[in-house]
Amino acid sequence: MYLTQHTDYALRVLIYTAINNDGLVNIATIANKYDISKSHLMKVVTALVKGGFLESVRGKGGGLRLARPAEKINVGEVVRYMEPMQLVECMGKGNMCLITPGCRLIDIIGGGIKAFLNYLDGFTLADLVNKPTYEILYFKEE
């Protein structure tokens, strides 16, 4: 199992924003720091704003900030919001699998996903912000 790049970027944006939450951050700065596509990051940020994880401030001097304290942003909640979590066909819409009526795969994989997300629920965004990460990502305006 792996997380999509979309979710990976979402977590990176949230970490960056948490570290620099003494002011507003912008997409261009985040994209430059991580060396990732600004256009892709815009889609990620749009989803994070819609999901209530980030707040967007428009206008001159605008930018992004956390919509709530880092201690209140749960990693499992972010992953649930960003990921479809449909690892096999029978977990999604349009299931055409012939063996679905008698198959146990959906229950077994579903249990694994539940355990994975339950583990992530034990952590908040604040848990992801440590001194080495802070030193790499903190952006001090001059």
Short mmCIF file of C-alpha atoms in Angstrom, two decimals, residues 5-142:
data_model
loop_
_atom_site.label_atom_id
_atom_site.label_comp_id
_atom_site.label_asym_id
_atom_site.label_seq_id
_atom_site.Cartn_x
_atom_site.Cartn_y
_atom_site.Cartn_z
CA GLN A 5 1.41 11.87 -4.34
CA HIS A 6 -1.61 14.10 -3.68
CA THR A 7 -1.73 12.99 -0.03
CA ASP A 8 2.05 13.12 0.33
CA TYR A 9 2.01 16.73 -0.86
CA ALA A 10 -0.94 17.54 1.40
CA LEU A 11 0.98 16.37 4.45
CA ARG A 12 4.07 18.30 3.34
CA VAL A 13 2.02 21.49 2.87
CA LEU A 14 0.51 21.10 6.32
CA ILE A 15 3.91 20.51 7.92
CA TYR A 16 5.37 23.56 6.16
CA THR A 17 2.40 25.69 7.17
CA ALA A 18 2.54 24.51 10.79
CA ILE A 19 6.22 25.41 11.03
CA ASN A 20 5.67 28.82 9.47
CA ASN A 21 2.33 29.55 11.13
CA ASP A 22 3.61 32.81 12.63
CA GLY A 23 2.61 34.38 9.32
CA LEU A 24 0.99 33.51 6.02
CA VAL A 25 2.68 31.15 3.57
CA ASN A 26 2.19 30.97 -0.17
CA ILE A 27 2.06 28.16 -2.70
CA ALA A 28 5.04 29.41 -4.69
CA THR A 29 7.30 29.36 -1.64
CA ILE A 30 6.17 25.87 -0.65
CA ALA A 31 6.58 24.56 -4.20
CA ASN A 32 10.05 26.07 -4.40
CA LYS A 33 11.13 24.69 -1.00
CA TYR A 34 10.03 21.12 -1.85
CA ASP A 35 10.92 21.45 -5.55
CA ILE A 36 7.48 20.29 -6.66
CA SER A 37 5.00 21.49 -9.27
CA LYS A 38 3.20 24.69 -8.32
CA SER A 39 0.16 23.76 -10.42
CA HIS A 40 -0.15 20.36 -8.73
CA LEU A 41 0.30 22.00 -5.34
CA MET A 42 -2.54 24.42 -6.11
CA LYS A 43 -4.92 21.45 -6.47
CA VAL A 44 -3.68 20.01 -3.18
CA VAL A 45 -4.11 23.33 -1.38
CA THR A 46 -7.61 23.75 -2.81
CA ALA A 47 -8.55 20.35 -1.35
CA LEU A 48 -6.99 21.23 2.03
CA VAL A 49 -8.93 24.50 2.17
CA LYS A 50 -12.16 22.74 1.19
CA GLY A 51 -11.49 20.07 3.84
CA GLY A 52 -11.07 22.68 6.57
CA PHE A 53 -7.35 22.07 7.19
CA LEU A 54 -6.09 25.34 5.69
CA GLU A 55 -7.51 28.82 5.52
CA SER A 56 -6.89 30.97 2.47
CA VAL A 57 -6.48 34.71 2.85
CA ARG A 58 -7.04 36.53 -0.44
CA GLY A 59 -5.69 39.82 -1.65
CA LYS A 60 -2.39 41.64 -1.47
CA GLY A 61 -0.30 40.11 1.28
CA GLY A 62 -2.58 37.07 1.35
CA GLY A 63 -1.59 33.46 1.71
CA LEU A 64 -2.32 30.34 3.67
CA ARG A 65 -2.46 29.43 7.34
CA LEU A 66 -3.72 26.51 9.34
CA ALA A 67 -7.48 26.56 9.81
CA ARG A 68 -7.04 25.20 13.33
CA PRO A 69 -4.12 24.55 15.68
CA ALA A 70 -1.68 21.81 14.63
CA GLU A 71 -2.66 19.84 17.74
CA LYS A 72 -6.22 19.67 16.38
CA ILE A 73 -5.32 18.40 12.90
CA ASN A 74 -5.30 14.62 12.98
CA VAL A 75 -3.06 12.79 10.50
CA GLY A 76 -5.64 10.01 10.02
CA GLU A 77 -8.31 12.59 9.25
CA VAL A 78 -6.10 14.20 6.58
CA VAL A 79 -5.34 10.83 4.96
CA ARG A 80 -9.02 9.82 5.00
CA TYR A 81 -9.95 13.11 3.36
CA MET A 82 -7.25 13.01 0.68
CA GLU A 83 -7.21 9.29 -0.19
CA PRO A 84 -9.92 7.29 -1.94
CA MET A 85 -8.83 4.14 0.01
CA GLN A 86 -10.21 1.83 -2.66
CA LEU A 87 -7.34 -0.60 -2.97
CA VAL A 88 -9.26 -3.20 -4.94
CA GLU A 89 -12.08 -2.93 -7.45
CA CYS A 90 -14.78 -4.24 -5.11
CA MET A 91 -14.22 -1.31 -2.73
CA GLY A 92 -15.28 1.25 -5.32
CA LYS A 93 -18.22 2.17 -7.46
CA GLY A 94 -18.76 0.25 -10.66
CA ASN A 95 -17.53 -3.03 -9.22
CA MET A 96 -17.68 -5.69 -11.94
CA CYS A 97 -15.68 -8.42 -10.20
CA LEU A 98 -17.21 -11.84 -10.74
CA ILE A 99 -16.28 -13.26 -7.32
CA THR A 100 -17.49 -10.37 -5.13
CA PRO A 101 -20.55 -12.20 -3.72
CA GLY A 102 -18.43 -14.91 -2.10
CA CYS A 103 -15.08 -13.17 -1.73
CA ARG A 104 -13.56 -12.24 1.64
CA LEU A 105 -10.94 -9.91 0.15
CA ILE A 106 -12.92 -6.72 0.79
CA ASP A 107 -13.29 -7.59 4.50
CA ILE A 108 -9.62 -8.49 4.91
CA ILE A 109 -8.29 -5.44 3.07
CA GLY A 110 -10.88 -3.25 4.76
CA GLY A 111 -9.63 -4.47 8.14
CA GLY A 112 -6.07 -3.63 7.18
CA ILE A 113 -7.07 -0.13 6.09
CA LYS A 114 -8.99 0.36 9.33
CA ALA A 115 -5.95 -0.69 11.40
CA PHE A 116 -3.70 1.60 9.35
CA LEU A 117 -6.00 4.60 9.79
CA ASN A 118 -6.53 3.87 13.48
CA TYR A 119 -2.76 4.01 13.93
CA LEU A 120 -2.55 7.34 12.07
CA ASP A 121 -5.36 8.65 14.28
CA GLY A 122 -2.88 8.53 17.16
CA PHE A 123 -0.90 11.42 15.68
CA THR A 124 -1.53 15.09 15.00
CA LEU A 125 0.18 17.59 12.76
CA ALA A 126 2.00 18.87 15.85
CA ASP A 127 3.63 15.43 16.20
CA LEU A 128 5.16 15.85 12.73
CA VAL A 129 6.90 19.10 13.58
CA ASN A 130 10.27 18.46 15.21
CA LYS A 131 13.46 20.51 15.56
CA PRO A 132 15.28 19.09 12.49
CA THR A 133 12.21 19.61 10.29
CA TYR A 134 11.71 23.08 11.73
CA GLU A 135 15.31 24.01 10.91
CA ILE A 136 14.89 22.84 7.31
CA LEU A 137 11.51 24.42 6.63
CA TYR A 138 11.28 27.59 8.71
CA PHE A 139 11.11 30.64 6.45
CA LYS A 140 12.11 33.84 8.14
CA GLU A 141 11.13 36.94 6.21
CA GLU A 142 13.84 39.54 6.01
#
